[in-house]
Amino acid sequence: MNRNPLDKELQHISGMNTASQALVQRTAAPGLAILFLALVAMWAAASVGQTPTSIVIVIGSIVAGYMALNIGANDVANNMGPAVGARALTMPAALLIAAVCEAAGALLAGGDVVETVASDLLVGFNIAPASFVLVMISALLAAATWVHLSTFIGAPVSTTHSIVGGVTGAGIAAAGLSAVSWPDILVIAFGWVISPIAGGAIAALLLFLTQIAITRRMDKLRAARTWVPVFVAVMAGTFAMYLADKGLQRVWTPGIFTTVSIGLLAAAISWAIAFSGVRRRSLELENRKKHVATLFRLPLILSAGLLSFSHGANDVANAIGPLAAIVSTLSHGTAAVGTDLPFWVLSIGAFGISLGLALYGPRLIRTVGEQITKLNEIRAFCAALSTGLTVLVASALGMPVSTTHIAIGAVFGIGFLREYRSRREMERKSVPIYARFVDPRALNATPEMAFANAREGDHRRLIRRQSVYRIMGAWMVTLPCSALLAGLVFLIVSQFAL
């Protein structure tokens, strides 16, 4: 059949428009990132004024801005991925909420852990200030490059472990193995192992409890009216204590009694609000799992926003910690970290994280929310609540853990629980062994049925192994690779700068 020439022309024009839009999208993000780094350089130059060391601070600020962009592109996906994967939030809405919450957390409560990132990993660091500055710049550049590479291959990694590896590798290159606090490194490595296991176990337990209490009941709506407010109260209490204990330490440091009291008060208020809201909302729903799951949508969105606020407050130090060390060292003339944190330093991390999320975050958000296992509102809520609970418990115990590993481990745990229960369900529906000799339709009665059952078993694998292997592989090599890269950068740069 001959096609209308006008249709061919319109199709050609449409294809050109699509190609041009794709080209603009590919070039706009790098262009905006470069513009941001240029603004960072001008902002740093204007903040420090004309001094003999201003050019070094400007260079360090550019590298810190680059690190902040990569933190936003990679790390923030762990907070918003489950909500987007569950279709509770659209991608633009998730980007907007995360950007605002990340910037607010960094500006209002950030910087408390700057000193830890900048100095506690190195002991006996008795070297010239110039070498110390190069160590911090090398650590930043190496960590940012590694996170950038991980984002490119679609692997969410811990930016904390990246900067820890960078500081360690550059410190070894500058002053040898004795410069590193190896007990601290071993503690971090232990937290690296325990974080995803704890996050996955708690998430699986929460999902199991919601199934027993709500989704597997005959009257799901009646059960939801009782138990959804309880889960919301636990969420509110957890994040209230998390923010009081860890997220707001820069502006307020409450004691343990005050922290627990805040958590209990938040839980009580949230339970009362949720009880009324769930009862009113449930009158409009059908007694189906899909409808009941929508009752978790608003709590899921709130928990994702709170996670982003806390992430901005704590992980902004991964970008500005070494920069703060550079500024302090050049100001005091000794390789030491001061307690003052200039606002202009903090703002580089805050706005860099938000911009990196907006420009490059969607890819990793889709990886976390869609490419590990299928999520709905209930599963995503369990993952978010598990992350908050695990971090809160680890903070109370004084254990350094990775929020990234916990969040991803929570999604893994949910996927493996779903897969386990699905396989058990398939086994219960299988034909007993004795029936195979009398019923030709029995399980594996013929080679063809054996292959069919094998295929059915593969379909029951509800977590994507390829994504698991890629992410875990990136986790395992993050610290050593960033350390090696930082050491190499230091050795190269020191040949020209020292």
Coordinates of C-alpha atoms in Angstrom, one line a residue:
M1 CA 0.0 0.0 0.0
N2 CA 1.4 3.4 -1.0
R3 CA 1.8 5.9 1.8
N4 CA 0.8 9.5 1.5
P5 CA 3.9 11.7 0.8
L6 CA 2.6 14.1 3.4
D7 CA 2.5 11.4 6.1
K8 CA 6.1 10.5 5.2
E9 CA 7.2 14.1 5.6
L10 CA 5.4 14.5 8.9
Q11 CA 7.0 11.3 10.2
H12 CA 10.4 12.6 9.1
I13 CA 9.8 15.9 10.9
S14 CA 8.6 14.1 14.0
G15 CA 11.8 12.0 14.0
M16 CA 14.0 15.0 13.6
N17 CA 12.2 16.7 16.6
T18 CA 12.6 13.6 18.7
A19 CA 16.3 13.4 17.9
S20 CA 16.8 17.1 18.6
Q21 CA 15.1 16.9 21.9
A22 CA 17.3 13.9 22.9
L23 CA 20.4 15.9 21.9
V24 CA 19.3 18.9 24.0
Q25 CA 18.7 16.6 27.0
R26 CA 22.1 15.0 26.6
T27 CA 23.9 18.4 26.4
A28 CA 21.8 20.4 28.8
A29 CA 22.7 18.4 31.9
P30 CA 26.5 18.7 31.5
G31 CA 26.1 22.3 30.5
L32 CA 24.2 23.1 33.7
A33 CA 26.7 21.2 35.8
I34 CA 29.6 23.1 34.3
L35 CA 27.7 26.4 34.9
F36 CA 27.2 25.4 38.5
L37 CA 30.9 24.7 38.9
A38 CA 31.7 28.1 37.4
L39 CA 29.4 29.8 39.8
V40 CA 31.0 27.8 42.7
A41 CA 34.4 29.1 41.7
M42 CA 33.1 32.7 41.6
W43 CA 31.2 32.2 44.9
A44 CA 34.4 30.9 46.6
A45 CA 36.6 33.6 45.2
A46 CA 34.2 36.3 46.4
S47 CA 33.9 34.7 49.8
V48 CA 37.6 34.4 50.6
G49 CA 38.8 37.5 48.8
Q50 CA 42.2 38.2 47.5
T51 CA 44.6 36.1 49.5
P52 CA 47.8 34.1 48.6
T53 CA 45.8 30.9 49.1
S54 CA 42.6 31.9 47.4
I55 CA 43.3 30.0 44.2
V56 CA 43.8 26.8 46.1
I57 CA 40.5 27.3 48.0
V58 CA 38.7 28.0 44.6
I59 CA 40.1 24.7 43.2
G60 CA 39.0 22.8 46.3
S61 CA 35.6 24.4 46.0
I62 CA 35.2 23.3 42.4
V63 CA 36.1 19.7 43.3
A64 CA 33.8 19.8 46.3
G65 CA 31.0 21.1 44.0
Y66 CA 31.7 18.2 41.7
M67 CA 31.5 15.7 44.6
A68 CA 28.1 17.3 45.7
L69 CA 26.7 16.9 42.2
N70 CA 27.6 13.2 42.2
I71 CA 26.2 12.7 45.7
G72 CA 22.9 14.1 44.4
A73 CA 23.0 11.9 41.3
N74 CA 23.7 8.7 43.2
D75 CA 22.9 8.8 46.9
V76 CA 19.5 10.5 46.9
A77 CA 18.0 7.7 44.8
N78 CA 17.9 5.5 47.8
N79 CA 15.3 7.8 49.5
M80 CA 13.1 8.4 46.5
G81 CA 13.5 5.2 44.6
P82 CA 10.9 3.1 46.5
A83 CA 8.3 5.9 46.4
V84 CA 8.7 6.3 42.6
G85 CA 8.8 2.5 42.0
A86 CA 5.5 2.2 44.0
R87 CA 3.9 4.9 41.8
A88 CA 3.2 6.9 44.9
L89 CA 5.2 9.8 43.4
T90 CA 5.9 10.9 39.8
M91 CA 9.5 11.4 38.9
P92 CA 9.2 15.3 38.7
A93 CA 7.4 15.4 42.1
A94 CA 10.1 13.1 43.7
L95 CA 12.9 15.3 42.3
L96 CA 11.2 18.4 43.6
I97 CA 10.5 17.0 47.1
A98 CA 14.0 15.5 47.4
A99 CA 15.8 18.7 46.2
V100 CA 13.9 20.9 48.7
C101 CA 14.4 18.5 51.6
E102 CA 18.1 17.8 50.8
A103 CA 18.9 21.5 50.6
A104 CA 16.9 22.2 53.8
G105 CA 18.6 19.4 55.7
A106 CA 22.1 20.5 54.6
L107 CA 21.6 24.2 55.3
L108 CA 19.6 23.9 58.5
A109 CA 21.3 20.9 60.1
G110 CA 24.4 20.0 58.0
G111 CA 28.0 20.0 59.0
D112 CA 27.9 18.2 62.3
V113 CA 30.0 15.3 60.9
V114 CA 32.4 17.5 58.9
E115 CA 35.2 17.1 61.5
T116 CA 34.9 13.3 61.4
V117 CA 35.2 13.0 57.7
A118 CA 38.0 15.5 57.5
S119 CA 40.3 14.4 60.3
D120 CA 39.3 11.4 62.4
L121 CA 40.4 8.9 59.8
L122 CA 44.0 10.1 59.9
V123 CA 46.2 9.9 63.0
G124 CA 49.7 11.3 63.7
F125 CA 49.3 13.4 60.5
N126 CA 52.3 15.5 61.1
I127 CA 53.0 16.9 57.6
A128 CA 53.2 20.3 56.0
P129 CA 49.9 22.1 55.5
A130 CA 50.4 22.1 51.7
S131 CA 50.6 18.3 51.7
F132 CA 47.5 18.1 53.9
V133 CA 45.5 20.3 51.4
L134 CA 46.6 18.1 48.5
V135 CA 45.4 15.0 50.5
M136 CA 41.9 16.5 50.9
I137 CA 41.7 17.7 47.2
S138 CA 42.9 14.2 46.0
A139 CA 40.4 12.5 48.3
L140 CA 37.5 14.6 47.0
L141 CA 38.5 14.2 43.3
A142 CA 38.9 10.5 43.6
A143 CA 35.7 9.9 45.5
A144 CA 33.7 12.1 43.1
T145 CA 35.2 10.3 40.1
W146 CA 34.3 6.9 41.5
V147 CA 30.7 7.9 42.4
H148 CA 30.4 9.4 38.9
L149 CA 31.5 6.1 37.4
S150 CA 29.1 4.1 39.6
T151 CA 26.2 6.4 38.6
F152 CA 27.1 5.8 34.9
I153 CA 26.8 2.1 35.3
G154 CA 23.7 2.3 37.3
A155 CA 25.1 1.1 40.7
P156 CA 24.1 3.0 43.9
V157 CA 27.1 3.1 46.1
S158 CA 27.9 4.7 49.5
T159 CA 29.4 8.1 49.0
T160 CA 30.5 7.9 52.7
H161 CA 32.7 4.9 51.9
S162 CA 33.9 6.7 48.7
I163 CA 35.2 9.7 50.6
V164 CA 36.6 7.5 53.4
G165 CA 38.5 5.5 50.8
G166 CA 39.7 8.7 49.2
V167 CA 41.0 10.2 52.5
T168 CA 42.6 6.8 53.4
G169 CA 44.4 6.4 50.0
A170 CA 45.6 9.9 49.8
G171 CA 46.8 9.8 53.4
I172 CA 48.8 6.6 52.8
A173 CA 50.3 8.2 49.7
A174 CA 51.3 11.2 51.6
A175 CA 52.6 9.8 54.9
G176 CA 52.5 6.0 54.8
L177 CA 50.3 3.3 56.3
S178 CA 50.9 4.6 59.9
A179 CA 48.9 7.8 59.0
V180 CA 45.6 5.9 58.9
S181 CA 43.4 5.0 61.8
W182 CA 43.0 1.4 60.9
P183 CA 40.6 0.5 63.8
D184 CA 38.2 3.2 62.5
I185 CA 38.5 1.6 59.0
L186 CA 37.7 -1.8 60.3
V187 CA 34.7 -0.5 62.2
I188 CA 33.5 1.1 59.0
A189 CA 34.0 -2.1 57.1
F190 CA 32.0 -4.0 59.7
G191 CA 29.2 -1.5 59.3
W192 CA 29.4 -2.0 55.5
V193 CA 28.7 -5.7 56.0
I194 CA 26.0 -5.4 58.7
S195 CA 24.1 -2.5 57.2
P196 CA 22.3 -4.2 54.2
I197 CA 21.7 -7.4 56.3
A198 CA 20.0 -5.4 59.1
G199 CA 18.1 -3.2 56.7
G200 CA 16.9 -6.2 54.7
A201 CA 15.9 -8.2 57.8
I202 CA 13.9 -5.4 59.3
A203 CA 12.2 -4.6 56.0
A204 CA 11.2 -8.2 55.5
L205 CA 9.9 -8.4 59.1
L206 CA 7.8 -5.3 58.6
L207 CA 6.4 -6.6 55.4
F208 CA 5.6 -9.9 57.0
L209 CA 3.8 -8.2 59.8
T210 CA 1.7 -6.1 57.4
Q211 CA 0.7 -9.3 55.5
I212 CA -0.3 -11.0 58.7
A213 CA -2.1 -8.0 60.2
I214 CA -3.7 -6.5 57.1
T215 CA -3.4 -7.9 53.6
R216 CA -4.0 -11.6 54.3
R217 CA -7.1 -10.9 56.4
M218 CA -10.6 -11.5 55.0
D219 CA -11.8 -8.1 56.0
K220 CA -8.7 -6.1 54.9
L221 CA -10.3 -2.7 55.4
R222 CA -11.3 -3.4 59.0
A223 CA -7.8 -4.6 59.7
A224 CA -6.3 -1.5 58.0
R225 CA -8.3 0.8 60.2
T226 CA -6.6 -0.8 63.3
W227 CA -3.1 -1.3 62.1
V228 CA -2.3 1.4 59.5
P229 CA -2.4 4.1 62.2
V230 CA 0.0 1.9 64.3
F231 CA 2.5 1.7 61.4
V232 CA 2.2 5.4 60.8
A233 CA 2.8 6.1 64.5
V234 CA 6.0 3.9 64.5
M235 CA 7.2 5.8 61.4
A236 CA 6.5 9.2 62.9
G237 CA 8.2 8.3 66.2
T238 CA 11.2 6.7 64.5
F239 CA 11.9 9.7 62.3
A240 CA 11.2 12.2 65.1
M241 CA 13.9 10.5 67.2
Y242 CA 16.1 10.2 64.1
L243 CA 16.0 13.9 63.4
A244 CA 16.4 14.9 67.0
D245 CA 19.4 12.5 67.6
K246 CA 21.1 12.7 64.2
G247 CA 19.6 15.2 61.8
L248 CA 19.5 18.4 64.0
Q249 CA 22.7 18.0 66.0
R250 CA 24.2 21.2 64.5
V251 CA 21.4 23.4 65.9
W252 CA 20.2 21.3 68.9
T253 CA 21.6 18.3 70.9
P254 CA 18.9 16.8 73.1
G255 CA 19.6 14.1 75.7
I256 CA 18.3 10.5 75.4
F257 CA 15.3 11.2 77.6
T258 CA 14.3 14.2 75.5
T259 CA 14.8 12.3 72.3
V260 CA 12.6 9.4 73.4
S261 CA 9.9 11.8 74.7
I262 CA 9.9 13.6 71.3
G263 CA 9.5 10.2 69.6
L264 CA 6.6 9.1 71.8
L265 CA 4.9 12.5 71.4
A266 CA 5.2 12.4 67.6
A267 CA 3.9 8.8 67.6
A268 CA 0.9 9.7 69.7
I269 CA 0.0 12.7 67.6
S270 CA 0.5 10.8 64.3
W271 CA -1.6 7.9 65.5
A272 CA -4.5 10.2 66.3
I273 CA -4.3 11.9 62.9
A274 CA -3.9 8.7 61.0
F275 CA -6.7 6.9 62.9
S276 CA -9.2 9.6 61.8
G277 CA -7.8 9.9 58.3
V278 CA -7.7 6.1 57.6
R279 CA -11.2 5.6 58.9
R280 CA -12.6 8.3 56.7
R281 CA -10.6 7.3 53.6
S282 CA -11.4 3.6 54.0
L283 CA -15.1 4.3 53.5
E284 CA -14.3 5.1 49.9
L285 CA -12.3 1.9 49.2
E286 CA -13.0 -1.7 48.2
N287 CA -11.9 -4.7 50.3
R288 CA -9.0 -5.4 48.0
K289 CA -5.2 -5.4 48.6
K290 CA -4.6 -2.8 45.9
H291 CA -7.0 -0.4 47.5
V292 CA -5.8 -0.9 51.0
A293 CA -2.2 -0.3 49.8
T294 CA -3.2 3.3 48.9
L295 CA -3.6 4.0 52.6
F296 CA 0.2 3.9 52.9
R297 CA 0.8 6.4 50.1
L298 CA 0.9 9.6 52.2
P299 CA 3.0 8.1 55.0
L300 CA 5.4 6.8 52.3
I301 CA 5.8 10.2 50.8
L302 CA 6.4 11.8 54.2
S303 CA 9.0 9.2 55.1
A304 CA 10.8 9.7 51.8
G305 CA 10.9 13.5 52.4
L306 CA 12.2 13.0 56.0
L307 CA 14.9 10.6 54.8
S308 CA 16.0 13.2 52.2
F309 CA 16.2 15.9 54.9
S310 CA 18.3 13.6 57.2
H311 CA 20.5 12.6 54.3
G312 CA 21.1 16.3 53.4
A313 CA 22.0 17.0 57.0
N314 CA 24.5 14.2 57.4
D315 CA 25.9 13.3 54.0
V316 CA 26.6 16.8 52.9
A317 CA 29.8 16.4 54.9
N318 CA 31.0 13.9 52.3
A319 CA 31.3 16.9 49.9
I320 CA 32.2 19.8 52.2
G321 CA 34.2 17.9 54.9
P322 CA 37.5 17.9 53.0
L323 CA 36.8 21.5 51.8
A324 CA 36.2 22.6 55.3
A325 CA 39.6 21.0 56.2
I326 CA 41.3 22.9 53.4
V327 CA 39.8 26.2 54.4
S328 CA 40.7 25.7 58.1
T329 CA 44.2 24.6 57.3
L330 CA 45.0 27.5 55.0
S331 CA 43.4 29.9 57.5
H332 CA 45.4 28.7 60.5
G333 CA 48.6 27.6 58.8
T334 CA 48.6 24.1 60.3
A335 CA 47.2 20.8 59.2
A336 CA 44.2 20.8 61.5
V337 CA 40.4 21.1 61.3
G338 CA 38.6 23.9 62.9
T339 CA 35.1 23.9 64.3
D340 CA 33.8 26.8 62.3
L341 CA 31.9 26.0 59.1
P342 CA 31.4 29.0 56.8
F343 CA 28.0 29.3 55.2
W344 CA 29.4 29.6 51.7
V345 CA 31.1 26.2 52.2
L346 CA 27.8 24.6 53.4
S347 CA 25.8 26.2 50.5
I348 CA 28.1 24.5 47.9
G349 CA 27.2 21.1 49.3
A350 CA 23.5 21.9 49.7
F351 CA 22.8 23.3 46.2
G352 CA 25.2 20.9 44.5
I353 CA 23.4 17.8 45.9
S354 CA 20.0 19.2 44.8
L355 CA 21.2 20.1 41.3
G356 CA 22.9 16.7 40.9
L357 CA 19.7 15.0 41.8
A358 CA 17.7 17.1 39.4
L359 CA 20.1 16.5 36.5
Y360 CA 21.2 12.9 36.9
G361 CA 19.1 11.4 39.7
P362 CA 16.3 9.8 37.6
R363 CA 18.5 6.9 36.4
L364 CA 19.4 5.7 39.8
I365 CA 15.9 6.3 41.2
R366 CA 14.6 4.0 38.5
T367 CA 17.3 1.4 39.4
V368 CA 16.3 1.4 43.1
G369 CA 12.6 1.6 42.6
E370 CA 12.0 -0.6 39.5
Q371 CA 15.0 -2.8 38.7
I372 CA 15.5 -4.7 41.9
T373 CA 12.0 -5.9 42.7
K374 CA 8.5 -4.8 42.1
L375 CA 7.2 -2.4 44.7
N376 CA 3.8 -1.1 45.8
E377 CA 3.0 1.4 48.5
I378 CA 3.1 -1.1 51.4
R379 CA 6.5 -2.6 50.3
A380 CA 8.0 0.8 49.7
F381 CA 6.8 2.0 53.1
C382 CA 8.4 -1.0 54.8
A383 CA 11.7 -0.2 53.0
A384 CA 11.6 3.4 54.1
L385 CA 10.6 2.6 57.7
S386 CA 13.3 0.0 57.9
T387 CA 16.0 2.5 56.8
G388 CA 15.0 4.9 59.5
L389 CA 14.8 2.2 62.2
T390 CA 18.1 0.7 61.3
V391 CA 19.9 4.0 61.2
L392 CA 18.4 5.1 64.5
V393 CA 19.4 1.8 66.2
A394 CA 22.9 2.0 64.8
S395 CA 23.3 5.6 65.9
A396 CA 22.2 4.7 69.4
L397 CA 24.8 1.9 69.5
G398 CA 27.5 4.2 68.1
M399 CA 27.9 2.1 64.9
P400 CA 28.8 3.9 61.7
V401 CA 26.6 2.5 58.9
S402 CA 25.8 3.4 55.3
T403 CA 22.3 4.8 54.6
T404 CA 22.8 3.6 51.0
H405 CA 23.5 0.1 52.0
I406 CA 20.6 0.0 54.5
A407 CA 18.1 1.4 51.9
I408 CA 19.2 -1.0 49.1
G409 CA 19.4 -3.9 51.6
A410 CA 15.8 -3.1 52.6
V411 CA 14.6 -3.4 49.0
F412 CA 16.6 -6.7 48.7
G413 CA 15.0 -8.1 51.8
I414 CA 11.5 -7.3 50.6
G415 CA 12.2 -8.9 47.2
F416 CA 13.7 -12.1 48.8
L417 CA 10.8 -12.4 51.2
R418 CA 8.3 -12.1 48.3
E419 CA 10.3 -14.7 46.3
Y420 CA 10.4 -17.1 49.3
R421 CA 6.7 -16.9 49.9
S422 CA 6.0 -17.3 46.2
R423 CA 8.0 -20.5 46.0
R424 CA 6.4 -21.9 49.1
E425 CA 3.0 -21.2 47.5
M426 CA 4.1 -23.0 44.4
E427 CA 5.2 -26.0 46.5
R428 CA 2.0 -26.2 48.3
K429 CA 0.1 -26.3 45.0
S430 CA 2.4 -29.1 43.7
V431 CA 1.1 -32.7 43.3
P432 CA 2.2 -35.1 46.1
I433 CA 5.0 -37.5 45.3
Y434 CA 2.8 -40.6 45.4
A435 CA 0.4 -39.0 42.8
R436 CA 3.1 -38.8 40.2
F437 CA 2.9 -42.6 39.5
V438 CA -0.9 -42.6 38.9
D439 CA -1.5 -39.2 37.4
P440 CA 0.2 -38.3 34.1
R441 CA -0.5 -34.7 34.7
A442 CA 1.5 -34.7 38.0
L443 CA 4.5 -32.6 38.6
N444 CA 7.5 -33.5 36.4
A445 CA 5.6 -36.5 35.0
T446 CA 7.2 -35.8 31.6
P447 CA 10.4 -34.0 30.5
E448 CA 8.3 -31.3 29.0
M449 CA 6.5 -30.7 32.3
A450 CA 9.9 -30.6 34.1
F451 CA 11.0 -27.8 31.8
A452 CA 7.7 -26.0 32.2
N453 CA 8.1 -26.2 36.0
A454 CA 11.7 -25.0 35.8
R455 CA 10.5 -22.0 33.8
E456 CA 7.8 -21.4 36.3
G457 CA 10.4 -21.4 39.0
D458 CA 12.4 -18.8 37.2
H459 CA 9.3 -16.6 36.9
R460 CA 9.0 -16.9 40.6
R461 CA 12.4 -15.2 41.1
L462 CA 10.9 -11.9 42.1
I463 CA 14.3 -10.1 42.5
R464 CA 16.5 -9.4 39.6
R465 CA 19.8 -11.2 40.2
Q466 CA 21.7 -9.1 37.7
S467 CA 20.9 -5.9 39.5
V468 CA 21.9 -7.5 42.8
Y469 CA 25.3 -8.7 41.5
R470 CA 26.1 -5.3 39.9
I471 CA 25.2 -3.4 43.0
M472 CA 27.0 -5.7 45.4
G473 CA 30.1 -5.8 43.2
A474 CA 30.2 -2.0 43.2
W475 CA 29.9 -2.0 47.0
M476 CA 32.8 -4.4 47.5
V477 CA 35.2 -2.4 45.4
T478 CA 34.2 1.2 46.4
L479 CA 36.5 1.7 49.3
P480 CA 39.7 0.1 47.8
C481 CA 39.1 1.7 44.3
S482 CA 38.5 5.2 45.7
A483 CA 41.6 4.7 47.9
L484 CA 43.8 3.6 45.0
L485 CA 42.5 6.4 42.8
A486 CA 43.1 9.0 45.5
G487 CA 46.6 7.8 46.1
L488 CA 47.4 7.9 42.4
V489 CA 45.9 11.4 42.1
F490 CA 48.0 12.6 45.1
L491 CA 51.2 11.2 43.6
I492 CA 50.6 12.9 40.3
V493 CA 49.5 16.3 41.6
S494 CA 52.2 16.4 44.2
Q495 CA 54.9 16.2 41.5
F496 CA 53.7 19.6 40.2
A497 CA 52.3 21.3 43.3
L498 CA 54.9 20.5 45.9

